[in-house]
Coordinates of C-alpha atoms and ligand atoms in Angstrom, one line a residue:
X1 CA -33.4 -2.4 13.0
X2 CA -30.9 -4.3 11.0
X3 CA -30.5 -4.0 7.2
X4 CA -29.3 -7.5 6.5
X5 CA -27.1 -7.9 3.4
X6 CA -27.1 -11.1 1.3
X7 CA -25.0 -14.1 2.2
X8 CA -21.7 -14.0 0.4
X9 CA -21.8 -10.3 -0.1
X10 CA -18.2 -9.3 -0.8
X11 CA -17.3 -6.8 1.9
X12 CA -14.0 -5.3 0.8
X13 CA -11.7 -2.3 0.8
X14 CA -9.6 -0.7 -2.0
X15 CA -6.2 0.6 -2.8
X16 CA -4.1 1.0 -5.9
X17 CA -0.4 0.1 -6.5
X18 CA 1.1 3.5 -7.0
X19 CA -0.9 5.0 -4.2
X20 CA -0.1 2.4 -1.6
X21 CA 3.1 0.5 -2.4
X22 CA 6.1 2.7 -2.4
X23 CA 9.3 0.7 -3.0
X24 CA 9.4 2.4 -6.3
X25 CA 12.9 1.3 -7.2
X26 CA 12.9 -2.0 -5.4
X27 CA 12.6 -5.6 -6.7
X28 CA 13.5 -4.7 -10.3
X29 CA 10.6 -2.4 -10.7
X30 CA 10.8 0.1 -13.7
X31 CA 9.7 3.7 -13.5
X32 CA 6.0 4.3 -13.9
X33 CA 4.3 7.3 -15.4
X34 CA 3.2 8.2 -11.9
X35 CA 6.8 8.3 -10.7
X36 CA 7.9 10.9 -13.1
X37 CA 5.0 13.4 -12.9
X38 CA 5.9 16.8 -11.6
X39 CA 4.9 17.2 -7.9
X40 CA 4.6 20.6 -6.3
X41 CA 7.2 21.2 -3.6
X42 CA 6.2 19.9 -0.2
X43 CA 3.9 17.2 -1.4
X44 CA 4.3 13.5 -1.0
X45 CA 5.1 11.3 -4.1
X46 CA 5.1 7.6 -5.0
X47 CA 8.5 6.8 -3.6
X48 CA 7.2 5.6 -0.3
X49 CA 3.5 6.3 -0.5
X50 CA 1.9 4.2 2.3
X51 CA 5.0 1.8 2.2
X52 CA 2.8 -1.2 1.7
X53 CA 5.8 -2.8 -0.1
X54 CA 7.4 -3.2 3.3
X55 CA 4.2 -3.4 5.4
X56 CA 2.2 -5.8 3.3
X57 CA 2.3 -8.6 6.0
X58 CA 0.9 -6.2 8.6
X59 CA -1.7 -4.9 6.2
X60 CA -3.0 -8.4 5.4
X61 CA -3.2 -9.1 9.1
X62 CA -5.2 -5.9 9.5
X63 CA -7.5 -6.9 6.6
X64 CA -8.1 -10.3 8.3
X65 CA -8.8 -8.6 11.6
X66 CA -11.3 -6.3 9.8
X67 CA -13.0 -9.4 8.3
X68 CA -12.5 -8.5 4.7
X69 CA -13.9 -10.9 2.2
X70 CA -12.2 -9.2 -0.7
X71 CA -9.3 -6.8 -1.3
X72 CA -9.5 -4.6 -4.3
X73 CA -6.0 -3.8 -5.3
X74 CA -4.0 -3.2 -8.5
X75 CA -0.8 -4.6 -9.9
X76 CA 1.9 -2.1 -10.8
X77 CA 2.5 -2.8 -14.5
X78 CA 6.1 -1.5 -14.2
X79 CA 6.8 -3.9 -11.3
X80 CA 5.7 -6.9 -13.5
X81 CA 7.1 -5.6 -16.8
X82 CA 9.6 -2.9 -16.1
X83 CA 10.4 -1.8 -19.7
X84 CA 9.6 -1.8 -23.4
X85 CA 11.1 -5.3 -23.9
X86 CA 7.9 -6.5 -22.1
X87 CA 10.0 -9.2 -20.3
X88 CA 8.3 -10.2 -17.1
X89 CA 10.2 -9.4 -13.9
X90 CA 10.4 -12.5 -11.7
X91 CA 10.9 -10.4 -8.5
X92 CA 7.8 -8.3 -9.3
X93 CA 5.8 -11.5 -9.8
X94 CA 7.2 -12.9 -6.6
X95 CA 6.1 -9.9 -4.6
X96 CA 2.5 -10.3 -5.8
X97 CA 2.8 -14.1 -5.3
X98 CA 3.5 -13.6 -1.6
X99 CA 0.7 -11.0 -1.3
X100 CA -1.9 -13.0 -3.1
X101 CA -1.1 -16.2 -1.3
X102 CA -1.3 -14.4 2.1
X103 CA -4.7 -13.0 1.2
X104 CA -5.9 -16.4 0.1
X105 CA -4.6 -18.0 3.3
X106 CA -6.7 -15.4 5.2
X107 CA -9.8 -16.2 3.2
X108 CA -9.6 -12.8 1.4
X109 CA -10.4 -12.9 -2.3
X110 CA -8.1 -10.7 -4.4
X111 CA -9.9 -8.4 -6.9
X112 CA -7.0 -7.2 -9.1
X113 CA -7.0 -4.2 -11.4
X114 CA -4.4 -4.5 -14.3
X115 CA -4.3 -0.8 -15.1
X116 CA -4.9 1.7 -12.4
X117 CA -3.7 5.0 -13.9
X118 CA 0.0 4.0 -14.4
X119 CA 2.1 2.2 -16.9
X120 CA 5.8 1.8 -17.4
X121 CA 7.3 5.2 -18.4
X122 CA 9.4 3.3 -20.9
X123 CA 6.3 2.6 -23.0
X124 CA 5.5 6.3 -23.1
X125 CA 9.1 7.1 -24.1
X126 CA 9.2 4.3 -26.7
X127 CA 5.9 5.1 -28.5
X128 CA 3.7 7.5 -26.6
X129 CA 1.8 5.1 -24.4
X130 CA -2.0 4.9 -25.1
X131 CA -1.6 7.3 -28.0
X132 CA -0.2 4.4 -30.0
X133 CA -1.8 1.1 -31.1
X134 CA 1.4 -0.5 -29.9
X135 CA 0.1 -0.1 -26.4
X136 CA -2.7 -2.5 -27.1
X137 CA -0.2 -5.2 -27.8
X138 CA 1.9 -4.3 -24.7
X139 CA -1.2 -4.4 -22.5
X140 CA -2.3 -7.7 -23.9
X141 CA 1.1 -9.1 -23.3
X142 CA 1.0 -7.9 -19.7
X143 CA -2.5 -9.2 -19.2
X144 CA -1.4 -12.6 -20.6
X145 CA 1.4 -12.8 -18.1
X146 CA -0.9 -11.9 -15.2
X147 CA -3.8 -14.2 -16.2
X148 CA -1.4 -17.2 -16.7
X149 CA 0.7 -16.6 -13.6
X150 CA -2.2 -16.1 -11.2
X151 CA -4.6 -18.5 -12.9
X152 CA -6.8 -20.1 -10.3
X153 CA -5.7 -17.7 -7.6
X154 CA -7.1 -14.4 -8.9
X155 CA -10.7 -15.0 -9.9
X156 CA -11.8 -11.5 -10.4
X157 CA -10.0 -9.0 -12.7
X158 CA -10.5 -5.4 -13.6
X159 CA -9.2 -4.3 -16.9
X160 CA -8.9 -0.6 -16.4
X161 CA -9.7 1.7 -13.6
X162 CA -11.7 4.8 -14.5
X163 CA -11.0 5.3 -18.2
X164 CA -12.4 8.8 -17.9
X165 CA -9.5 9.9 -15.7
X166 CA -6.9 7.5 -17.2
X167 CA -7.1 9.3 -20.6
X168 CA -7.7 12.8 -19.3
X169 CA -4.9 13.1 -16.8
X170 CA -1.5 13.8 -18.4
X171 CA 0.3 13.4 -15.1
X172 CA -0.9 9.8 -15.0
X173 CA -0.8 8.7 -18.7
X174 CA 2.2 10.7 -19.8
X175 CA 0.5 12.6 -22.7
X176 CA 2.5 15.8 -22.9
X177 CA 0.5 17.4 -25.8
X178 CA 0.2 21.2 -25.1
X179 CA -2.4 22.2 -27.7
X180 CA -5.8 21.8 -25.9
X181 CA -7.7 20.9 -29.0
X182 CA -5.2 18.2 -30.0
X183 CA -5.2 17.1 -26.4
X184 CA -8.9 16.4 -26.6
X185 CA -8.5 14.5 -29.9
X186 CA -5.7 12.4 -28.3
X187 CA -8.0 11.7 -25.4
X188 CA -10.6 10.0 -27.6
X189 CA -7.9 8.1 -29.5
X190 CA -6.4 6.9 -26.3
X191 CA -9.8 5.9 -25.0
X192 CA -10.5 3.9 -28.2
X193 CA -7.2 2.1 -27.8
X194 CA -8.0 1.3 -24.2
X195 CA -11.4 -0.1 -25.3
X196 CA -9.7 -2.4 -27.8
X197 CA -7.2 -3.5 -25.2
X198 CA -10.0 -4.2 -22.8
X199 CA -11.8 -6.4 -25.2
X200 CA -8.6 -8.3 -26.0
X201 CA -8.2 -8.9 -22.3
X202 CA -11.8 -10.1 -22.0
X203 CA -11.2 -12.7 -24.7
X204 CA -7.8 -13.7 -23.4
X205 CA -9.1 -14.4 -19.9
X206 CA -11.9 -16.6 -21.2
X207 CA -9.2 -18.7 -23.0
X208 CA -6.7 -18.8 -20.1
X209 CA -9.1 -19.1 -17.1
X210 CA -12.7 -19.5 -18.2
X211 CA -13.9 -19.7 -14.6
X212 CA -12.6 -16.2 -13.7
X213 CA -14.5 -13.0 -14.1
X214 CA -13.5 -9.7 -15.6
X215 CA -14.9 -6.2 -16.0
X216 CA -14.1 -2.5 -16.3
X217 CA -14.3 0.0 -13.4
X218 CA -16.2 3.1 -14.2
X219 CA -16.2 6.4 -12.4
X220 CA -19.9 6.9 -12.6
X221 CA -21.0 10.5 -13.3
X222 CA -24.3 11.4 -11.8
X223 CA -25.1 14.8 -13.4
X224 CA -28.1 16.7 -12.2
X225 CA -29.6 19.6 -14.3
X226 CA -29.2 22.8 -12.4
X227 CA -32.9 23.7 -13.1
X228 CA -35.8 22.1 -14.9
X229 CA -35.1 24.4 -17.9
X230 CA -35.0 22.0 -20.9
X231 CA -31.6 23.3 -21.9
X232 CA -30.2 22.4 -18.4
X233 CA -31.8 19.0 -18.6
X234 CA -30.3 18.4 -22.0
X235 CA -26.9 19.6 -20.8
X236 CA -27.0 17.1 -17.9
X237 CA -27.9 14.0 -19.9
X238 CA -25.3 14.9 -22.6
X239 CA -22.7 15.3 -19.9
X240 CA -23.5 11.8 -18.6
X241 CA -23.2 10.3 -22.1
X242 CA -19.9 12.0 -22.6
X243 CA -18.3 11.4 -19.2
X244 CA -19.6 7.9 -18.5
X245 CA -21.8 6.0 -21.0
X246 CA -19.7 6.3 -24.1
X247 CA -16.9 4.4 -22.3
X248 CA -19.2 1.8 -20.8
X249 CA -21.0 1.4 -24.1
X250 CA -17.6 0.5 -25.6
X251 CA -16.8 -1.9 -22.8
X252 CA -20.1 -3.7 -22.8
X253 CA -21.5 -3.3 -26.4
X254 CA -18.3 -2.6 -28.3
X255 CA -19.8 0.5 -30.0
X256 CA -20.5 4.2 -29.6
X257 CA -24.1 5.3 -29.4
X258 CA -25.5 7.4 -32.3
X259 CA -25.2 10.6 -30.1
X260 CA -21.6 9.9 -29.4
X261 CA -20.7 8.9 -32.9
X262 CA -22.1 12.1 -34.3
X263 CA -20.6 14.2 -31.5
X264 CA -17.1 12.8 -32.2
X265 CA -17.5 13.3 -35.9
X266 CA -18.8 16.8 -35.6
X267 CA -15.9 17.8 -33.3
X268 CA -13.3 16.0 -35.4
X269 CA -12.5 13.8 -32.4
X270 CA -13.5 10.5 -34.1
X271 CA -10.6 8.1 -33.5
X272 CA -8.7 6.4 -36.3
X273 CA -9.9 2.8 -36.5
X274 CA -8.9 -0.4 -38.4
X275 CA -11.4 -2.7 -40.2
X276 CA -10.6 -5.7 -37.9
X277 CA -11.4 -3.6 -34.8
X278 CA -15.1 -4.3 -35.1
X279 CA -14.8 -8.0 -34.4
X280 CA -12.4 -7.4 -31.5
X281 CA -14.9 -5.0 -30.0
X282 CA -18.0 -7.1 -30.7
X283 CA -16.8 -10.6 -29.9
X284 CA -16.3 -10.2 -26.2
X285 CA -18.0 -8.5 -23.2
X286 CA -17.4 -8.1 -19.5
X287 CA -18.9 -10.2 -16.7
X288 CA -19.5 -7.3 -14.3
X289 CA -19.1 -3.5 -14.0
X290 CA -17.1 -2.0 -11.2
X291 CA -18.5 1.3 -9.8
X292 CA -16.5 4.1 -8.4
X293 CA -18.5 6.9 -6.8
X294 CA -17.6 9.8 -4.5
X295 CA -20.0 12.6 -5.4
X296 CA -22.5 13.8 -8.0
X297 CA -22.1 16.9 -10.1
X298 CA -24.4 19.5 -11.7
X299 CA -24.6 20.9 -15.2
X300 CA -26.3 23.8 -16.9
X301 CA -26.8 25.1 -20.4
X302 CA -23.5 26.1 -22.1
X303 CA -22.8 29.8 -22.2
X304 CA -19.8 31.6 -23.4
X305 CA -16.7 30.2 -25.1
X306 CA -15.2 26.8 -24.3
X307 CA -13.2 26.9 -21.2
X308 CA -10.1 24.7 -21.5
X309 CA -8.9 25.7 -18.1
X310 CA -10.6 22.9 -16.2
X311 CA -10.4 19.1 -16.1
X312 CA -10.5 17.9 -19.8
X313 CA -13.6 15.9 -19.3
X314 CA -15.5 19.0 -18.2
X315 CA -14.3 20.9 -21.3
X316 CA -17.4 21.1 -23.6
X317 CA -19.4 23.2 -25.9
X318 CA -22.6 21.3 -24.8
X319 CA -22.6 22.0 -21.0
X320 CA -21.1 23.9 -18.1
X321 CA -20.4 22.0 -14.9
X322 CA -21.6 24.1 -12.0
X323 CA -22.1 24.0 -8.2
X324 CA -25.1 22.2 -6.7
X325 CA -26.5 24.5 -4.1
X326 CA -28.4 21.7 -2.3
X327 CA -25.3 19.7 -1.2
X328 CA -23.1 20.1 1.8
X329 CA -19.5 20.7 0.8
X330 CA -16.3 20.0 2.8
X331 CA -12.7 20.9 2.4
X332 CA -11.9 17.9 0.1
X333 CA -15.4 17.1 -1.1
X334 CA -15.9 20.4 -2.9
X335 CA -18.7 19.1 -5.1
X336 CA -20.7 18.0 -2.0
X337 CA -21.7 14.7 -0.4
X338 CA -24.6 13.0 -2.0
X339 CA -25.4 9.4 -1.0
X340 CA -28.6 9.2 -3.1
X341 CA -26.5 9.9 -6.1
X342 CA -24.9 6.5 -5.8
X343 CA -28.3 4.8 -6.3
X344 CA -29.4 7.3 -9.0
X345 CA -26.2 6.4 -10.9
X346 CA -26.2 2.7 -10.4
X347 CA -29.8 2.3 -11.3
X348 CA -29.1 3.8 -14.7
X349 CA -26.1 1.6 -15.2
X350 CA -28.1 -1.5 -14.3
X351 CA -31.0 -0.5 -16.5
X352 CA -28.7 0.0 -19.5
X353 CA -26.6 -3.1 -19.2
X354 CA -28.2 -5.5 -16.7
X355 CA -24.7 -6.7 -15.5
X356 CA -23.7 -7.5 -12.0
X357 CA -22.0 -4.6 -10.3
X358 CA -19.5 -4.2 -7.5
X359 CA -18.7 -0.9 -5.8
X360 CA -15.0 -0.7 -6.2
X361 CA -14.5 2.7 -4.6
X362 CA -16.5 5.0 -2.4
X363 CA -15.2 7.2 0.4
X364 CA -14.7 10.5 2.1
X365 CA -11.5 12.5 2.2
X366 CA -10.5 14.4 5.3
X367 CA -7.2 15.7 6.6
X368 CA -6.7 13.9 9.8
X369 CA -4.2 13.5 12.7
X370 CA -4.6 11.4 15.8
X371 CA -6.0 13.2 18.9
X372 CA -4.0 13.4 22.2
X373 CA -4.9 9.8 23.1
X374 CA -3.6 8.6 19.7
X375 CA -7.1 7.9 18.3
X376 CA -8.8 9.0 15.1
X377 CA -12.5 9.6 15.7
X378 CA -13.7 9.7 12.0
X379 CA -17.5 9.8 12.8
X380 CA -18.0 11.8 9.5
X381 CA -16.6 8.9 7.5
X382 CA -18.8 6.4 9.3
X383 CA -21.8 8.6 8.5
X384 CA -20.7 8.8 4.9
X385 CA -20.2 5.1 4.4
X386 CA -23.4 4.3 6.3
X387 CA -25.5 6.6 4.2
X388 CA -24.1 5.0 1.0
X389 CA -24.6 1.5 2.3
X390 CA -28.3 2.4 2.9
X391 CA -28.6 3.2 -0.8
X392 CA -27.0 -0.1 -1.7
X393 CA -29.4 -1.9 0.6
X394 CA -32.3 -0.3 -1.2
X395 CA -31.0 -1.5 -4.6
X396 CA -30.4 -5.0 -3.2
X397 CA -33.9 -5.1 -2.0
X398 CA -35.1 -4.3 -5.5
X399 CA -33.2 -7.2 -6.8
X400 CA -30.3 -5.4 -8.4
X401 CA -27.3 -7.6 -8.6
X402 CA -24.6 -6.0 -6.5
X403 CA -21.7 -8.3 -5.6
X404 CA -20.0 -6.3 -3.0
X405 CA -18.7 -3.0 -1.6
X406 CA -15.1 -1.8 -1.4
X407 CA -14.7 1.6 0.3
X408 CA -11.8 3.7 -0.7
X409 CA -9.4 3.2 0.9
X410 CA -8.2 0.4 3.2
X411 CA -5.3 2.3 4.6
X412 CA -4.6 6.0 3.9
X413 CA -2.9 6.3 0.5
X414 CA -1.3 8.9 -1.7
X415 CA -4.1 10.8 -3.4
X416 CA -4.2 10.5 -7.2
X417 CA -2.9 14.1 -7.5
X418 CA -3.2 15.8 -4.1
X419 CA -0.6 14.3 -1.8
X420 CA -1.0 12.6 1.5
X421 CA -3.0 15.1 3.5
X422 CA -6.2 14.0 1.7
X423 CA -7.0 10.8 3.6
X424 CA -9.7 8.3 3.0
X425 CA -8.4 5.3 4.9
X426 CA -10.0 3.0 7.5
X427 CA -6.5 2.7 8.8
X428 CA -4.4 5.8 9.5
X429 CA -0.8 5.8 8.1
X430 CA 1.5 7.9 10.2
X431 CA 3.4 10.1 7.8
X432 CA 3.4 13.7 6.6
X433 CA 3.7 15.1 3.1
X434 CA 7.4 15.4 3.4
X435 CA 8.4 12.9 6.2
X436 CA 7.4 9.3 5.6
X437 CA 8.5 8.4 9.1
X438 CA 7.8 4.7 9.7
X439 CA 4.3 4.7 8.1
X440 CA 2.9 3.0 11.2
X441 CA -0.7 1.9 11.0
X442 CA -3.4 3.1 13.5
X443 CA -6.9 1.8 13.3
X444 CA -9.4 4.6 12.9
X445 CA -12.9 4.4 14.5
X446 CA -14.3 3.7 11.1
X447 CA -12.2 0.5 11.1
X448 CA -14.0 -0.8 14.2
X449 CA -17.4 0.3 12.8
X450 CA -16.8 -1.4 9.5
X451 CA -15.5 -4.5 11.3
X452 CA -18.9 -4.7 13.0
X453 CA -20.8 -4.1 9.8
X454 CA -19.0 -7.1 8.2
X455 CA -19.5 -9.2 11.4
X456 CA -23.2 -8.5 11.4
X457 CA -23.4 -8.7 7.6
X458 CA -25.5 -5.5 7.6
X459 CA -26.1 -2.0 8.9
X460 CA -28.4 -0.6 11.6
Ligands
BG6_501 C1 -10.6 7.6 -8.0 C2 -9.3 6.8 -8.3 O1 -10.7 8.4 -9.1 O2 -10.6 8.4 -6.9 C3 -8.4 6.7 -7.1 O3 -9.6 5.5 -8.8 C4 -8.4 8.0 -6.4 O4 -7.1 6.3 -7.6 C5 -9.7 8.3 -5.8 O5 -7.4 8.0 -5.3 C6 -9.8 9.5 -5.0 O6 -9.3 10.6 -5.7 P1 -8.2 11.5 -5.2 O7 -7.9 12.4 -6.3 O8 -8.8 12.2 -4.0 O9 -7.1 10.6 -4.8

């Protein structure tokens, strides 16, 4: 039996600039925050990554062979604007000109993220990056260059990838604050600045290219209560509000919910604001929401003191994040695999905002090497993607507006913080943590499987 997807469904695949490109000091590119982060000995870094900077022609051919309708990528801000003068770098723009044109020639629509975890390190050195309101102007200047230069060629833009991680991860955003309480406060201030920057970009795009679409990408947090104890249920919904909906509310509605407003005030996290911000936040809204989903999580009633020794977005006096005993875990998917969670999360987003959605990331990480015959039989990845596509099909059947699906990742890329052994790609990249070799490309079995899905426009 075939589950047929709608005509014009955007079958895609994803990468991001610092994880795929390499060429970190080529073509006039400035250093990015992600280039200067401290990497443990023996782990791959951004210098070569998947060497897409030198393999982009081959990569576009592979995308065409796969049958992609869209390619979800990001621009490296520091390739386009290397430093704090904010002067555009013609060589950087020329690199993306070639790539975008090659995609379009192959009938592949680019879906471009402006900010995927990295910015020029010069902006952090000059004024602290997102901690400062100056970053809003820098981002708006960058967005203006991109929207104008690629007008008519890039018709779908993402403002910011996963604001949750972008503000929490110091290795990505360059926030070196040591005091954990101040760090939390910074996080909300940075988040507020990002929301303002996003809204400025929404308005700007409508002026520069009214036909184009724009939206945020959200790391949806599907948080189950550990038990039916009311305190666990309360912990779970509060975790979803604090890890997902407060940012989406700001992107879509331009305001915090009453729960978040009082939470931020009670904790002395409420950001500094200016009077004119209200109109910036209220006068624009996104056209769609991008959804990143890998796994669900579980929460229970808070007990004991606040634990700062965990990812900042899990730090809370309202909930404890805990293991879900019902899910199967793997080496890299330590929270478990849960395809139903995708639907649970997306249904909530749709009910709350009624905006079209596109899955911009979804995938399974495994450490892989080719077998003796040189093949990669990633049947586990095929199972993972298939199970998630079944959930998408169910939502489409209900009439939920889902524009497309972009598994993470097109080729193996550098993990956001765990090197190159953590592989998600449909295409294998032949390198180790410490030896980039030639970064040759090998199609995995999931490549052929996905090619058939696209060809049939559906799954069995
Ligand atoms: C998302 C990011 O959070 O998850 C990607 O948008 C990232 O950049 C992906 O690579 C997988 O996470 P990780 O940490 O395994 O690379």
